[in-house]
CSV table of N, CA and C in Angstrom, one decimal:
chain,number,residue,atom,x,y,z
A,29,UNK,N,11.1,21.6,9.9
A,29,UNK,CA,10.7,20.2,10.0
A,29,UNK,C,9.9,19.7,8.8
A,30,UNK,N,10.2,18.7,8.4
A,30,UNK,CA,9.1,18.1,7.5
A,30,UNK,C,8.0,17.4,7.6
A,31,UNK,N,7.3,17.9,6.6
A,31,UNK,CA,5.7,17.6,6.6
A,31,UNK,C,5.4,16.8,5.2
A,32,UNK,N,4.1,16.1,5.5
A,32,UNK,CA,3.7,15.7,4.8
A,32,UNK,C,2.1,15.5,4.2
A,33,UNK,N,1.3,14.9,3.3
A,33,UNK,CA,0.4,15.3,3.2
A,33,UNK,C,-0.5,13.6,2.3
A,34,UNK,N,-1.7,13.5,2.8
A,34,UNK,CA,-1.9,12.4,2.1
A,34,UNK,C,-3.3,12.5,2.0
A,35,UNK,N,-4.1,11.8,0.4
A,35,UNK,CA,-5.5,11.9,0.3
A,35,UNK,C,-6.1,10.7,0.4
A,36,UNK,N,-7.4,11.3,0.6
A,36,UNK,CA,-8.1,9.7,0.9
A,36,UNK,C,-9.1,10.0,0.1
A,37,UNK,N,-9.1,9.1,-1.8
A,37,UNK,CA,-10.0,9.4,-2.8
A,37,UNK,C,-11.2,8.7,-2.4
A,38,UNK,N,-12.0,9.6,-2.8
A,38,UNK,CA,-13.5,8.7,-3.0
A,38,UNK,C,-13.8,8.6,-4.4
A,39,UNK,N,-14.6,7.3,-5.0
A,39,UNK,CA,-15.1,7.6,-6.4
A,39,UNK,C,-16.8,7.2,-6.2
A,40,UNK,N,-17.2,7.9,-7.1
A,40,UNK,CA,-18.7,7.7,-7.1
A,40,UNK,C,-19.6,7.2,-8.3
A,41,UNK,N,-18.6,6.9,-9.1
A,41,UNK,CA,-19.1,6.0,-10.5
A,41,UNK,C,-20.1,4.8,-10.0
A,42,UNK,N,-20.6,4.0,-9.1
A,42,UNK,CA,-21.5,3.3,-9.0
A,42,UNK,C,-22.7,4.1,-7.7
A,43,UNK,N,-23.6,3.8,-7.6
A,43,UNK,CA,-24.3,4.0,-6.4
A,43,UNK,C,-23.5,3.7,-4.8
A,44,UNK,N,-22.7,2.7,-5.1
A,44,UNK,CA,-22.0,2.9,-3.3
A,44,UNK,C,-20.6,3.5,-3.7
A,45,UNK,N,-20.8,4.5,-2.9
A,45,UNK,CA,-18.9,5.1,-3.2
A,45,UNK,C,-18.2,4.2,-2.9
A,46,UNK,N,-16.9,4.1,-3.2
A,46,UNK,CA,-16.1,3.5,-2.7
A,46,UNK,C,-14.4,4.5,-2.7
A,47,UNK,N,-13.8,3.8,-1.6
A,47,UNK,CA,-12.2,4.3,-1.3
A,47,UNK,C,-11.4,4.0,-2.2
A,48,UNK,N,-10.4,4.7,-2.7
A,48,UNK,CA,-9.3,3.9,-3.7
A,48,UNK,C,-7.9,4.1,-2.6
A,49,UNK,N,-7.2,3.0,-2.8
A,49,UNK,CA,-6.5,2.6,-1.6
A,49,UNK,C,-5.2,2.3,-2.5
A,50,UNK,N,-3.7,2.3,-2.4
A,50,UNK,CA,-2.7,1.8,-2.9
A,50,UNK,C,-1.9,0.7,-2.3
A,51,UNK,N,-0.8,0.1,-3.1
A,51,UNK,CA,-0.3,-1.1,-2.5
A,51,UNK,C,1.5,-0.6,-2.6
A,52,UNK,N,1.6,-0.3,-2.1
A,52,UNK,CA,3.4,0.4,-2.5
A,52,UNK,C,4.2,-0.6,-3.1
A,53,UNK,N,5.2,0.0,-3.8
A,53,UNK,CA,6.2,-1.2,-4.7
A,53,UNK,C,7.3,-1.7,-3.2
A,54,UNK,N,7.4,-2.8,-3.2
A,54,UNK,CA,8.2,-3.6,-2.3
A,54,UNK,C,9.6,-3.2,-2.3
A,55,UNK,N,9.9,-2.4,-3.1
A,55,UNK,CA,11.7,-2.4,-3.7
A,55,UNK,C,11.5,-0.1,-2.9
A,56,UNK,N,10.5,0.2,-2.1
A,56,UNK,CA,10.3,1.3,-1.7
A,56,UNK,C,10.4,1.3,-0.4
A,57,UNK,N,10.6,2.8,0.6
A,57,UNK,CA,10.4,2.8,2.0
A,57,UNK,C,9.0,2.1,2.0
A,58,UNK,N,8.3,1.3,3.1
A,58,UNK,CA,7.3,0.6,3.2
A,58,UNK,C,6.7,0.0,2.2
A,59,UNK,N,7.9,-0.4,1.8
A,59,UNK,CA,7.3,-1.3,0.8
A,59,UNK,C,6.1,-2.7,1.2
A,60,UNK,N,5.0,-2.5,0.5
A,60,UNK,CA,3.9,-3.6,0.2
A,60,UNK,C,3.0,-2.9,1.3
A,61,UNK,N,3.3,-1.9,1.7
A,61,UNK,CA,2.4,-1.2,2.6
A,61,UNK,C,0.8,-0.9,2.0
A,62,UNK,N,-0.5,-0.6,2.2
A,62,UNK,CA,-1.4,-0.3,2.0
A,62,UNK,C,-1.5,1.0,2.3
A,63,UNK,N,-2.3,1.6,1.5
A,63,UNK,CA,-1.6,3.6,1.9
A,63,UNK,C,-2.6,4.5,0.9
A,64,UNK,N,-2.4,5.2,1.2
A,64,UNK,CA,-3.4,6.4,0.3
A,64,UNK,C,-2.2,7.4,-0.3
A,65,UNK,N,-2.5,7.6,-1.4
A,65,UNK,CA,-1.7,8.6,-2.1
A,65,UNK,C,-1.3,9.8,-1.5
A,66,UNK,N,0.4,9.9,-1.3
A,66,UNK,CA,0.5,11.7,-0.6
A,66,UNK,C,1.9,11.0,-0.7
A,67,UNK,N,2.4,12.0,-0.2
A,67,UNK,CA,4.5,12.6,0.3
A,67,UNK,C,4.6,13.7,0.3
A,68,UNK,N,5.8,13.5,0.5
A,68,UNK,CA,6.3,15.1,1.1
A,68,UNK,C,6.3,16.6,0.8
A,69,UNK,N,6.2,17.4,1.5
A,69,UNK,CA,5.6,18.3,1.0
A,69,UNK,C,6.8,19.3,0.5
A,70,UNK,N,6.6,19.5,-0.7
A,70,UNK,CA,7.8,21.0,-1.4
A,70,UNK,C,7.2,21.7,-0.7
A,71,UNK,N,8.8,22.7,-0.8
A,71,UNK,CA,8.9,24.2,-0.2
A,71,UNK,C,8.1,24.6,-1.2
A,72,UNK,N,7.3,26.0,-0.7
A,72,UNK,CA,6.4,27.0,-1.2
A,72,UNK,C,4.4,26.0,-1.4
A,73,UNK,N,4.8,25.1,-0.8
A,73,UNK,CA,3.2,24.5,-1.4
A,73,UNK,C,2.7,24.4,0.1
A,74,UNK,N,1.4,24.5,0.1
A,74,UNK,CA,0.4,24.1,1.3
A,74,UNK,C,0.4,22.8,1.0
A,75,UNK,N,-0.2,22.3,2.1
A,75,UNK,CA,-0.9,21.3,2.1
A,75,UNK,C,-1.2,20.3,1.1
A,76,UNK,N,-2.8,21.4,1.5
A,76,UNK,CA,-3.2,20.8,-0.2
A,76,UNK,C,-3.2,20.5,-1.4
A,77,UNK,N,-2.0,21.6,-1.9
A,77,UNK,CA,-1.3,21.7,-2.8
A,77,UNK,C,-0.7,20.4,-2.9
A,78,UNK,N,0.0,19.5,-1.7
A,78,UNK,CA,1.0,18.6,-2.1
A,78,UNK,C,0.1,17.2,-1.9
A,79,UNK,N,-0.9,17.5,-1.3
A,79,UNK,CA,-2.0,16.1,-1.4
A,79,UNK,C,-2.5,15.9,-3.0
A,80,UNK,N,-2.7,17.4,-3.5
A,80,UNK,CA,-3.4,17.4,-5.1
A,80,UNK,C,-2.4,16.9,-5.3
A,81,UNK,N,-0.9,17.4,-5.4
A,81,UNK,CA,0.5,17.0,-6.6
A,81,UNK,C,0.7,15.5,-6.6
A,82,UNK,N,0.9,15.1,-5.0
A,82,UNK,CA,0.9,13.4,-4.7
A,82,UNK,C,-0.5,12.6,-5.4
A,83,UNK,N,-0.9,12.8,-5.9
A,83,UNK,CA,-2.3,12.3,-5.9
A,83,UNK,C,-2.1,12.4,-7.2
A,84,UNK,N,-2.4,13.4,-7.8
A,84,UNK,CA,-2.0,13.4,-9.8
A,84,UNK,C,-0.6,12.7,-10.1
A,85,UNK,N,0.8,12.6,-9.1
A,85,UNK,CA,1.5,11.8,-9.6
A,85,UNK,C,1.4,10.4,-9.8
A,86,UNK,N,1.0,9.8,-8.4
A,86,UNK,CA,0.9,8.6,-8.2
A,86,UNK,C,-0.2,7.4,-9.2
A,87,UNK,N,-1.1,8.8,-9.1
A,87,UNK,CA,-2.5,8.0,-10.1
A,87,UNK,C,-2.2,8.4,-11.9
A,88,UNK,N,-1.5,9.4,-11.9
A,88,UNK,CA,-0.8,9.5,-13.2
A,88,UNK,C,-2.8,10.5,-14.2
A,89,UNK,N,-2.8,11.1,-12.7
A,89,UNK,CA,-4.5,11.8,-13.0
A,89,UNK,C,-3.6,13.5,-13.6
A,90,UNK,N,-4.7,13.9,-13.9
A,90,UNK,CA,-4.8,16.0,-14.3
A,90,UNK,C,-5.5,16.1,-12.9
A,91,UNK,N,-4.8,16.8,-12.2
A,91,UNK,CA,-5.7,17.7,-11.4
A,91,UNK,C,-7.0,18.5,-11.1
A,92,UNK,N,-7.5,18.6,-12.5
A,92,UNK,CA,-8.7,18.8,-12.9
A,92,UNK,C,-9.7,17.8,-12.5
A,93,UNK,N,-9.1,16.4,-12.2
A,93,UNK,CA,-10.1,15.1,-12.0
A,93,UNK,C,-10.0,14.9,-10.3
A,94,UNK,N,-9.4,16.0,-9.8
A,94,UNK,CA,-9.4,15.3,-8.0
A,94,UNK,C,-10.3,16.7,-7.7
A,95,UNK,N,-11.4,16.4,-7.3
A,95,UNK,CA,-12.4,17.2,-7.2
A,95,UNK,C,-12.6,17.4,-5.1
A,96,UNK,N,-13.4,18.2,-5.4
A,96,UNK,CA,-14.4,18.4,-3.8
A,96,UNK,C,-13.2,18.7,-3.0
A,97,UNK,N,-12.2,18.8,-2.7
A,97,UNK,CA,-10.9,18.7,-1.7
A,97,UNK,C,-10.9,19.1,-0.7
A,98,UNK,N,-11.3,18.3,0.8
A,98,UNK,CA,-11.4,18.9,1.9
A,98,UNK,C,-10.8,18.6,3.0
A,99,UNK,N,-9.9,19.5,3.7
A,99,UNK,CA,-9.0,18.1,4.8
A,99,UNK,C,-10.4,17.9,6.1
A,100,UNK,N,-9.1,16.7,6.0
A,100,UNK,CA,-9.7,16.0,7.5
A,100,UNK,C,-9.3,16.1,9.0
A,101,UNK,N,-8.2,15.9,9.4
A,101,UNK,CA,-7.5,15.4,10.1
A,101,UNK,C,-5.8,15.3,10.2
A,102,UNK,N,-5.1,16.3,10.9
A,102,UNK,CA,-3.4,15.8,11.1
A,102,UNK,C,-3.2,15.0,12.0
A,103,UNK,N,-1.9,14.3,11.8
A,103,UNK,CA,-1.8,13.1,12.5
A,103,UNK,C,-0.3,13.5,12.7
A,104,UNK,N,0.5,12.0,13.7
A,104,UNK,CA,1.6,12.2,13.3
A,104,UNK,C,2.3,10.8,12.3
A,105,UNK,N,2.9,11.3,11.4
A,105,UNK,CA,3.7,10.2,10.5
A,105,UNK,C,4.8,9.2,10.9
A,106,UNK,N,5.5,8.5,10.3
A,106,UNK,CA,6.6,7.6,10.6
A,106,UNK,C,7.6,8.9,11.1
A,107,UNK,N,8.5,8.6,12.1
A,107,UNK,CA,9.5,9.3,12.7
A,107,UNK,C,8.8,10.2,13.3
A,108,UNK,N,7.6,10.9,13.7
A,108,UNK,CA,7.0,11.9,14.5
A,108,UNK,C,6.5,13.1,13.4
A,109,UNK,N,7.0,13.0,11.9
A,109,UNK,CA,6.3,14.1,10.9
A,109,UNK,C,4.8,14.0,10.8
A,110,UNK,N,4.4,15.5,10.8
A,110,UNK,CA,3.2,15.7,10.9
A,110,UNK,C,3.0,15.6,9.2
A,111,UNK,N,1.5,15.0,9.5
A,111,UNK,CA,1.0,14.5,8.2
A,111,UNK,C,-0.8,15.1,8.0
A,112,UNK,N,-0.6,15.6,6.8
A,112,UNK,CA,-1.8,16.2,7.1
A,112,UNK,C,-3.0,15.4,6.0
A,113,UNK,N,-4.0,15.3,6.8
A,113,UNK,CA,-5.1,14.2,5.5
A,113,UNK,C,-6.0,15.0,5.1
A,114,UNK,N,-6.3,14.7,3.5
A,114,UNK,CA,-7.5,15.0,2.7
A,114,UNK,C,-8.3,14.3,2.6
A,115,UNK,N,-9.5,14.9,1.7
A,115,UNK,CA,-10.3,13.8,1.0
A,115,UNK,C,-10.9,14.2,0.0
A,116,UNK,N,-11.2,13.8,-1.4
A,116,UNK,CA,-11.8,14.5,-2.4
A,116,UNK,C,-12.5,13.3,-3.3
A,117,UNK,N,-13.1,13.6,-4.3
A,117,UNK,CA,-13.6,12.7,-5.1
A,117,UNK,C,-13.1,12.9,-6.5
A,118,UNK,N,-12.1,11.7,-6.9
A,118,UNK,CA,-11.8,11.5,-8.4
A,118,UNK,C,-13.1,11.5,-9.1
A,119,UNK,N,-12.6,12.2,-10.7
A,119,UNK,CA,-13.6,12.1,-11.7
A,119,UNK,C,-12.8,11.2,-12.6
A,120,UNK,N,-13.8,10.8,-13.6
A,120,UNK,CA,-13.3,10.1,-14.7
A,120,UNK,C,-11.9,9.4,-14.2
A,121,UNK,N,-11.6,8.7,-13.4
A,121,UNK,CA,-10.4,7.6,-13.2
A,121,UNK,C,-11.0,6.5,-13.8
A,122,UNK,N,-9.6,5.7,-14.2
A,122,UNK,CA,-9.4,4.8,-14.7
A,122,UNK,C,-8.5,3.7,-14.4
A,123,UNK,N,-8.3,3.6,-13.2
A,123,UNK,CA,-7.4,2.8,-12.4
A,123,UNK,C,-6.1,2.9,-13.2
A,124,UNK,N,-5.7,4.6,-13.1
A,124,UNK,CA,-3.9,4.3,-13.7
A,124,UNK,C,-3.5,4.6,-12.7
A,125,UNK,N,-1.9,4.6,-12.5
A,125,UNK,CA,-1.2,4.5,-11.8
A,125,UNK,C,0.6,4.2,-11.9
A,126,UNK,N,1.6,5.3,-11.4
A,126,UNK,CA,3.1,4.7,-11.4
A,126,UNK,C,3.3,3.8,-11.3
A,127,UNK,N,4.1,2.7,-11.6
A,127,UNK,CA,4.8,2.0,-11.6
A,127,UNK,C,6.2,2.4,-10.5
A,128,UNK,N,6.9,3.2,-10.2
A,128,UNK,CA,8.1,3.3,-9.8
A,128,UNK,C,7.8,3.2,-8.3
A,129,UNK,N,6.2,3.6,-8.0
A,129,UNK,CA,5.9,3.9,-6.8
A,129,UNK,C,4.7,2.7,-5.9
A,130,UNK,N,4.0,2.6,-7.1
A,130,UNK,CA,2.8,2.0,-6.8
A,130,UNK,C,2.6,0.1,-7.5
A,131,UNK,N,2.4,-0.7,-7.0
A,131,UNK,CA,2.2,-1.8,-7.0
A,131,UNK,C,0.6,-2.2,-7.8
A,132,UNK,N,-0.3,-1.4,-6.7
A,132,UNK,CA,-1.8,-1.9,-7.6
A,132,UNK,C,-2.2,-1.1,-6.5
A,133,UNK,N,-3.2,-0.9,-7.1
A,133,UNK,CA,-4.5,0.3,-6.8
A,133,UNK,C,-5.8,-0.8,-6.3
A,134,UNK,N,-6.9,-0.6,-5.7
A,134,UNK,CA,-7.5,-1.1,-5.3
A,134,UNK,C,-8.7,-0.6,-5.2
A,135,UNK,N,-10.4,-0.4,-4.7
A,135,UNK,CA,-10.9,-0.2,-4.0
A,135,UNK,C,-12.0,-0.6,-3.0
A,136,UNK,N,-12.4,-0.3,-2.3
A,136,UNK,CA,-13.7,-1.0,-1.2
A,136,UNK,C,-15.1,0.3,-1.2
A,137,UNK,N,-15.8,-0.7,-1.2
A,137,UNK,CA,-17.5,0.2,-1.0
A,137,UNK,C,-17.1,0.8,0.4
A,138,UNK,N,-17.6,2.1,0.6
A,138,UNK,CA,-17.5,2.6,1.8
A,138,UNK,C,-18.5,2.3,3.0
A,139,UNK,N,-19.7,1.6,2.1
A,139,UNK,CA,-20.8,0.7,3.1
A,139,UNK,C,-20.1,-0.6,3.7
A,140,UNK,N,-18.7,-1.3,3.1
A,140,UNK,CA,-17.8,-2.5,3.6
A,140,UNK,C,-17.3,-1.7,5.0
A,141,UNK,N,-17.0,-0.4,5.2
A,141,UNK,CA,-16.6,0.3,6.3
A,141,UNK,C,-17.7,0.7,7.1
A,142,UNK,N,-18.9,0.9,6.4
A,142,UNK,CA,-19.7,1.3,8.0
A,142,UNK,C,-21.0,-0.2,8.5
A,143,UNK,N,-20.3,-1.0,7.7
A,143,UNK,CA,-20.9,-1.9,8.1
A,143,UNK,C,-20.2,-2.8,8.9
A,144,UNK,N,-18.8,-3.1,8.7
A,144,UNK,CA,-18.2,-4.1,9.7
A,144,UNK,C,-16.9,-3.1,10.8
A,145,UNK,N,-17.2,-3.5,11.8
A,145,UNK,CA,-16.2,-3.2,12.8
A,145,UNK,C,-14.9,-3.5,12.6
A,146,UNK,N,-13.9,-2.4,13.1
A,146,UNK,CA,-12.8,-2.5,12.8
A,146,UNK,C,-12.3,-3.7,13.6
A,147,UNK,N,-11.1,-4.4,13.6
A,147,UNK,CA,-10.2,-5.1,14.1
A,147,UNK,C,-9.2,-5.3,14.5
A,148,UNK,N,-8.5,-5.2,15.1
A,148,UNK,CA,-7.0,-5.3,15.8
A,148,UNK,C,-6.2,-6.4,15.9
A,149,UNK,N,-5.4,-6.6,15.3
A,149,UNK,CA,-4.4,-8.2,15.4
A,149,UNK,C,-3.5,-7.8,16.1
């Protein structure tokens, strides 16, 4: 079965951390989706391994810059694939990023999340 794997960066370059979040290229499966860097996982790699790989592709980072790496939480993905979540803290980013994959990068103060209640449309 296939699996997959996705991170959820934090950066700490100001006093309030904030989440860096992606925008998927529209011409992709879910396209214009809002999403956190990850895909599918190669044979022979953990997890983690493919949250780091997804993460240094997409952000176009060295591996050396996705720091702290700790999961969180599996879930299940589109079609029922288990998806497994990280989280770590980028160093030195610079808001790069693919093109082939990625639309625009973004991020939010993580005090914008524990201060307002989620919402449901």
């Amino acid at each position: 079965m296939k699996e997959a794997s996705v991170m959820v960066p934090f950066q700490n370059d100001t006093s309030d951390p904030s989440i860096l979040f992606e925008i998927r290229q529209q011409a992709i499966a879910q396209g214009g989706d809002i999403c956190f860097p990850g895909g599918q996982k190669e044979e022979g790699e953990t997890a983690q391994e493919t949250a780091v790989r997804e993460t240094c592709e997409e952000l176009l980072i060295h591996s050396d810059q996705v720091r702290d790496v700790l999961p969180l939480f599996d879930i299940k993905g589109p079609g029922g694939i288990p998806v497994h979540v990280f989280r770590c803290h980028l160093e030195k980013y610079h808001n790069t990023y693919g093109t082939s994959e990625i639309e625009k990068v973004f991020t939010m103060p993580l005090s914008w999340f524990l201060n307002h209640e989620p919402s449901v449309c």
